[in-house]
mmCIF file of C-alpha atoms in Angstrom:
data_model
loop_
_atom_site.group_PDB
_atom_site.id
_atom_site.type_symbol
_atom_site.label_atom_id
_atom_site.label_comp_id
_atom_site.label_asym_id
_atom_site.label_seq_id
_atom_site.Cartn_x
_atom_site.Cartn_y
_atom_site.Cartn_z
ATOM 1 C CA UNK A 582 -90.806 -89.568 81.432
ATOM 2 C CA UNK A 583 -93.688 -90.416 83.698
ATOM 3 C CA UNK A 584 -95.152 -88.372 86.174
ATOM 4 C CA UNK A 585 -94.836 -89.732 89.754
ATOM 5 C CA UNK A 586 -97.876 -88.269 91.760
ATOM 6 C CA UNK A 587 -96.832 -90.442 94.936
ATOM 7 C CA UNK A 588 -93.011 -90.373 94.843
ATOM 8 C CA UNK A 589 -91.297 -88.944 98.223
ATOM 9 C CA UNK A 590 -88.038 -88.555 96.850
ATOM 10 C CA UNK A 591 -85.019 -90.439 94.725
ATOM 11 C CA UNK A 592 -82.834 -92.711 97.033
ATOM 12 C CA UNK A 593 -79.396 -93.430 96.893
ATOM 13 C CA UNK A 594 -76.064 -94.236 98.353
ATOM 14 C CA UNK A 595 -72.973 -91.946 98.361
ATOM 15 C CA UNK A 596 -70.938 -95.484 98.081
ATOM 16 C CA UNK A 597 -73.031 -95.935 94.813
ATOM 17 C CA UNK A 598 -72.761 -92.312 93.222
ATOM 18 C CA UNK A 599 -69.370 -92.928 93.930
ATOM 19 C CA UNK A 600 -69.149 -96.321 92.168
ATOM 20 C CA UNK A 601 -70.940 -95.207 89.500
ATOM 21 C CA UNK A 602 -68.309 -92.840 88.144
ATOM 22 C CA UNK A 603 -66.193 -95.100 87.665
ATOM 23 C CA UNK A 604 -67.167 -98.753 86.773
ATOM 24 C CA UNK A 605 -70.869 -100.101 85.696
ATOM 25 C CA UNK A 606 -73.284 -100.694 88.835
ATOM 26 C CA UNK A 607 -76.228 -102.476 89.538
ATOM 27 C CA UNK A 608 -78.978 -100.077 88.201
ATOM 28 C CA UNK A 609 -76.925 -101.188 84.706
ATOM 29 C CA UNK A 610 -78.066 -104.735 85.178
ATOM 30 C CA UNK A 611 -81.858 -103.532 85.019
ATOM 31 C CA UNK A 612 -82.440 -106.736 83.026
ATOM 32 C CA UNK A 613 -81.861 -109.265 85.900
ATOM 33 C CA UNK A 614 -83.513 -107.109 88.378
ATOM 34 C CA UNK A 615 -86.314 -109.784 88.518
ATOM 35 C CA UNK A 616 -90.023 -108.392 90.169
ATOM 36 C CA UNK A 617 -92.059 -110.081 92.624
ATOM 37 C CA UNK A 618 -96.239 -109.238 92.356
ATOM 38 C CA UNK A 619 -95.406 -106.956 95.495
ATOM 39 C CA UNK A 620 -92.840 -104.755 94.025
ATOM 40 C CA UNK A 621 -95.121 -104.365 90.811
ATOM 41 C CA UNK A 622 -98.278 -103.412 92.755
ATOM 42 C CA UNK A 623 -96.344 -101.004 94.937
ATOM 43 C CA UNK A 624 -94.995 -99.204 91.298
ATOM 44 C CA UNK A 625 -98.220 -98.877 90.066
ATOM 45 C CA UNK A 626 -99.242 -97.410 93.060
ATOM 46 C CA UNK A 627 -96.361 -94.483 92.463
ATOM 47 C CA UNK A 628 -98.680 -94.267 88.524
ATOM 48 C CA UNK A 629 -96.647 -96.172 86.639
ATOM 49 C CA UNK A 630 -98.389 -98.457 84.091
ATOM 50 C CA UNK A 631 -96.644 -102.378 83.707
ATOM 51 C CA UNK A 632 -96.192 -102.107 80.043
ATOM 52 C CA UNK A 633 -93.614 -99.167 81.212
ATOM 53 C CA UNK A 634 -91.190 -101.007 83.379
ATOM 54 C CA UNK A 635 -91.590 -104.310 83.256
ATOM 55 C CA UNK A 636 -89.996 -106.554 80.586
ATOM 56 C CA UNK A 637 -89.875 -110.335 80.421
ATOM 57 C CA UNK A 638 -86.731 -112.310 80.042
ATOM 58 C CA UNK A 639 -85.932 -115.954 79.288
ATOM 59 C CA UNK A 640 -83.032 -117.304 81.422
ATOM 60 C CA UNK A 641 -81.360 -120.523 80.544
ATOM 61 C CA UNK A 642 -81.531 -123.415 82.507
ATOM 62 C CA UNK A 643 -77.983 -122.912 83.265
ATOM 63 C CA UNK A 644 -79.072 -119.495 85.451
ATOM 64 C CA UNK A 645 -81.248 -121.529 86.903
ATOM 65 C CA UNK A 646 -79.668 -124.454 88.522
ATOM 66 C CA UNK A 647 -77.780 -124.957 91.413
ATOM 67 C CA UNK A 648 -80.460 -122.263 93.281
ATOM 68 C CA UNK A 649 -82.968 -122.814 96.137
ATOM 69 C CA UNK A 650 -86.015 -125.285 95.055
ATOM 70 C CA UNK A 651 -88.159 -122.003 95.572
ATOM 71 C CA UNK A 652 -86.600 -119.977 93.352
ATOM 72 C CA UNK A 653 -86.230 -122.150 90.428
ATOM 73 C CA UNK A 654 -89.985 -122.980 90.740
ATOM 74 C CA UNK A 655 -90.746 -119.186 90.655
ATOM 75 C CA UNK A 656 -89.775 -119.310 86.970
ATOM 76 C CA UNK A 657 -92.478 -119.201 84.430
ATOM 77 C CA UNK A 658 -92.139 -122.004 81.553
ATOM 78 C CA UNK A 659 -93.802 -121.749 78.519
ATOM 79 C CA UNK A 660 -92.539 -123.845 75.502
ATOM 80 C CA UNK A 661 -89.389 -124.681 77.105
ATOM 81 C CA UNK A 662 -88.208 -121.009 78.464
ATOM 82 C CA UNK A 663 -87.851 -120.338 81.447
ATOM 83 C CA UNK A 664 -89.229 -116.329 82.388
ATOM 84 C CA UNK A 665 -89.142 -113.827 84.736
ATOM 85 C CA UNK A 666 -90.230 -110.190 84.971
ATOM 86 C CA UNK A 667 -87.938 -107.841 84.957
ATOM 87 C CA UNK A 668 -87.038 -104.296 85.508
ATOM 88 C CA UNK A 669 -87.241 -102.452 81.708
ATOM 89 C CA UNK A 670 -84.046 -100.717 80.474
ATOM 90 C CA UNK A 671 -84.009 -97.339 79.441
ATOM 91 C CA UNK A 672 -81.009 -96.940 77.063
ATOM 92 C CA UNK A 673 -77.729 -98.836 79.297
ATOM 93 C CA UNK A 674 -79.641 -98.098 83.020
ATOM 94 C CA UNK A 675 -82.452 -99.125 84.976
ATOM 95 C CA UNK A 676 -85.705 -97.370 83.978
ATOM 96 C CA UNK A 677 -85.764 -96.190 86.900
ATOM 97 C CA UNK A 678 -82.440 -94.721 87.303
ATOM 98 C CA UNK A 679 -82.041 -90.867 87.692
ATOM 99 C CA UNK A 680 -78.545 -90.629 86.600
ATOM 100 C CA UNK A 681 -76.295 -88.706 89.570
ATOM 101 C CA UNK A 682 -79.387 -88.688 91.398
ATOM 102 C CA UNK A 683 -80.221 -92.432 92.159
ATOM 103 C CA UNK A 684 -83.355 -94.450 92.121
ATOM 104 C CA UNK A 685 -86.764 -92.909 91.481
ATOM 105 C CA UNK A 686 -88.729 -95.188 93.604
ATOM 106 C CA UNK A 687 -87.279 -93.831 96.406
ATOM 107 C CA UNK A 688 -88.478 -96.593 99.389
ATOM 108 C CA UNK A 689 -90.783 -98.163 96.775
ATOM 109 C CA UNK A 690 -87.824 -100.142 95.214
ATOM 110 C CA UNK A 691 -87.733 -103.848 94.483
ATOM 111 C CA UNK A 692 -87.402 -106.094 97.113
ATOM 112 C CA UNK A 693 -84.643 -107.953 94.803
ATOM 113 C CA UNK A 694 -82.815 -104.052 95.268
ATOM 114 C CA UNK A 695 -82.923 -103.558 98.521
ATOM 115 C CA UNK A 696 -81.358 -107.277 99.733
ATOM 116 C CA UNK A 697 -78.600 -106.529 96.675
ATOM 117 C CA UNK A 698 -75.883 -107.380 96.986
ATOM 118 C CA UNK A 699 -76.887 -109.830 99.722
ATOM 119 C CA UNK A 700 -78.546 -112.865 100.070
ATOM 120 C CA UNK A 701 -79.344 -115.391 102.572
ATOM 121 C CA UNK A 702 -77.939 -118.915 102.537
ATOM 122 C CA UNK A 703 -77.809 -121.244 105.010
ATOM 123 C CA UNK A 704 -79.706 -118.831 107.468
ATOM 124 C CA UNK A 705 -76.760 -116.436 107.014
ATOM 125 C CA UNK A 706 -76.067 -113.356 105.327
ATOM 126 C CA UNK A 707 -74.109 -113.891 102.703
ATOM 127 C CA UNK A 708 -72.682 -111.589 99.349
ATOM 128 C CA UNK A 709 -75.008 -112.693 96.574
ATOM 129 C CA UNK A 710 -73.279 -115.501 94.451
ATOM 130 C CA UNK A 711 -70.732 -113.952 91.864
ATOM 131 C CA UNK A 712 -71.642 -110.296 93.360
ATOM 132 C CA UNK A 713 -68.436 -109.972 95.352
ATOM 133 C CA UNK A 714 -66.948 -109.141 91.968
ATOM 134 C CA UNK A 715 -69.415 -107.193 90.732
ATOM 135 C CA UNK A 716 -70.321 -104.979 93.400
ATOM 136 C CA UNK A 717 -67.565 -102.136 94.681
ATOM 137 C CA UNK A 718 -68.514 -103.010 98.185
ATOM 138 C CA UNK A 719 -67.617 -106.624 97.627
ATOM 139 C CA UNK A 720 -64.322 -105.991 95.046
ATOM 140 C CA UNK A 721 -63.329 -104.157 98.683
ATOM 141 C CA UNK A 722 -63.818 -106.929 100.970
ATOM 142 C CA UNK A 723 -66.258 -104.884 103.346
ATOM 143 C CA UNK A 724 -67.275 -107.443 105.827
ATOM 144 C CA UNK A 725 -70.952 -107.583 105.822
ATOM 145 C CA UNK A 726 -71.635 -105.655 108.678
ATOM 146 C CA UNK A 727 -70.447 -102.723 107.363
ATOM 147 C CA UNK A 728 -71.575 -103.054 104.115
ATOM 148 C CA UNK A 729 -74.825 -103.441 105.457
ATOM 149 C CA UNK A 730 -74.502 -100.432 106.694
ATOM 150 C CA UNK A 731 -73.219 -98.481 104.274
ATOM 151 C CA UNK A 732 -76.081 -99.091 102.382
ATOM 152 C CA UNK A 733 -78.813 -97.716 105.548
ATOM 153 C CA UNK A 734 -79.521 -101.650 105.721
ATOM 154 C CA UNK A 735 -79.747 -104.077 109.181
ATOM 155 C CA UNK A 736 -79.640 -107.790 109.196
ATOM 156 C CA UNK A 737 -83.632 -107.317 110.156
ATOM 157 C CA UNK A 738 -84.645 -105.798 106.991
ATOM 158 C CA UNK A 739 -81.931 -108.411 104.738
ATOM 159 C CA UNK A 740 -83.746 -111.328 106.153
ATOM 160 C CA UNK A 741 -87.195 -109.285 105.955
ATOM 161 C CA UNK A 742 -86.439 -108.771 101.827
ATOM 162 C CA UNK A 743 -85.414 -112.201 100.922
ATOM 163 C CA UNK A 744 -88.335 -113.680 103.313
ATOM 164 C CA UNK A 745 -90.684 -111.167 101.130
ATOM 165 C CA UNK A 746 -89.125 -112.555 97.564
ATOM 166 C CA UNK A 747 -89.594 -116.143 98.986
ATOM 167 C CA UNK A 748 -93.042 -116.285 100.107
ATOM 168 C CA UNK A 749 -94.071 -113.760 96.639
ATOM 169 C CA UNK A 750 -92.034 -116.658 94.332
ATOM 170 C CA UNK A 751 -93.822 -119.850 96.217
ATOM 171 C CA UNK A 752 -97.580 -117.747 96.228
ATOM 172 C CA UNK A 753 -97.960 -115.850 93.829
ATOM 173 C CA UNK A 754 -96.835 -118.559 90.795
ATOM 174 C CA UNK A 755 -100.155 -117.835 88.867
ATOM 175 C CA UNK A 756 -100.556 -114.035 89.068
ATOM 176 C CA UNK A 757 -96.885 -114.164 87.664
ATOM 177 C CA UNK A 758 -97.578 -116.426 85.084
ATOM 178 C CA UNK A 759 -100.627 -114.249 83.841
ATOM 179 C CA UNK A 760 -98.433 -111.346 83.685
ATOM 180 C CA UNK A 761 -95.437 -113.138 81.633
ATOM 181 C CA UNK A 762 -98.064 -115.038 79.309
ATOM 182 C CA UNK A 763 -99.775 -111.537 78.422
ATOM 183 C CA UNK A 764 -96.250 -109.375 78.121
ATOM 184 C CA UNK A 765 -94.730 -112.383 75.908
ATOM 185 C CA UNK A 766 -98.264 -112.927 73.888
ATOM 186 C CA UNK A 767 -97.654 -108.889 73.172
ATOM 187 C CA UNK A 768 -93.700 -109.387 72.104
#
């Protein structure tokens, strides 16, 4: 385990301690939990090193299509793989899961984490594509409003997140790429 010298305290959801005695939740899909140069600087910040939580993971072009122009651009190729950096595992859960407890990272958590299971489309808040079955608050119907704020979350901040994972994706392309090209060069 790594010591945190800047951590505030864990964060989480009674919704999602609840969920998670029962089916698999997000923090067990730490693999698609995909950074943006933001969320990495602000981990290191808490003394984490990259080479402890981040992983890189091809996606086939099958993930990729049908998404915004943006986001498909975001993805680093390199001999016809398509990468992104992503959240390590640490055995089935997110590295930086505290089992019962929630997330580590406490406020510091990826921007990706914060919108889930949202998204914006078509200027409107939307569940994420295919998250309605995977998230309890979806599988429930909550209308968004109050799954929002279940989850201490305000249109504001949704359309803050996924305006902060845009404008990372579209300029930051080449301080991603470094990172991938290093991590993979490493693999």
């Amino acid at each position: 385990m790594v010591f945190v010298p800047n951590m505030k305290k864990e964060i989480s959801f009674p919704h999602c301690l609840e969920c998670s005695k029962f089916q698999t939740t997000c923090c067990n899909c730490a693999p698609l939990v995909p950074f943006t140069i933001k969320d990495i600087n602000k981990i290191k910040k808490l003394g984490y090193k990259e080479r402890d939580f981040i992983t890189v993971n091809s996606y086939p072009k099958s993930f990729i299509d049908g998404n915004e122009k943006w986001w498909k651009e975001s993805f680093v190729k390199v001999k016809n793989k398509n990468y992104k950096l992503n959240v390590k595992k640490l055995k089935k859960d997110c590295f930086f899961l505290s089992p019962g407890k929630g997330c580590k990272l406490g406020k510091s958590r990826p921007f990706v984490c914060k919108i889930y299971p949202f998204w914006i489309k078509n200027n409107k808040i939307v569940y994420e594509s295919g998250e309605k079955k995977e998230c309890n608050i979806g599988l429930k119907n909550v209308p968004i409003k109050k799954a929002m704020k279940l989850l201490d979350e305000n249109p504001k901040k949704i359309r803050k997140y996924y305006s902060e994972i845009k404008k990372d994706c579209i300029k930051n392309k080449e301080k991603y790429r470094k990172i991938v090209l290093k991590l993979i060069s490493r693999d």
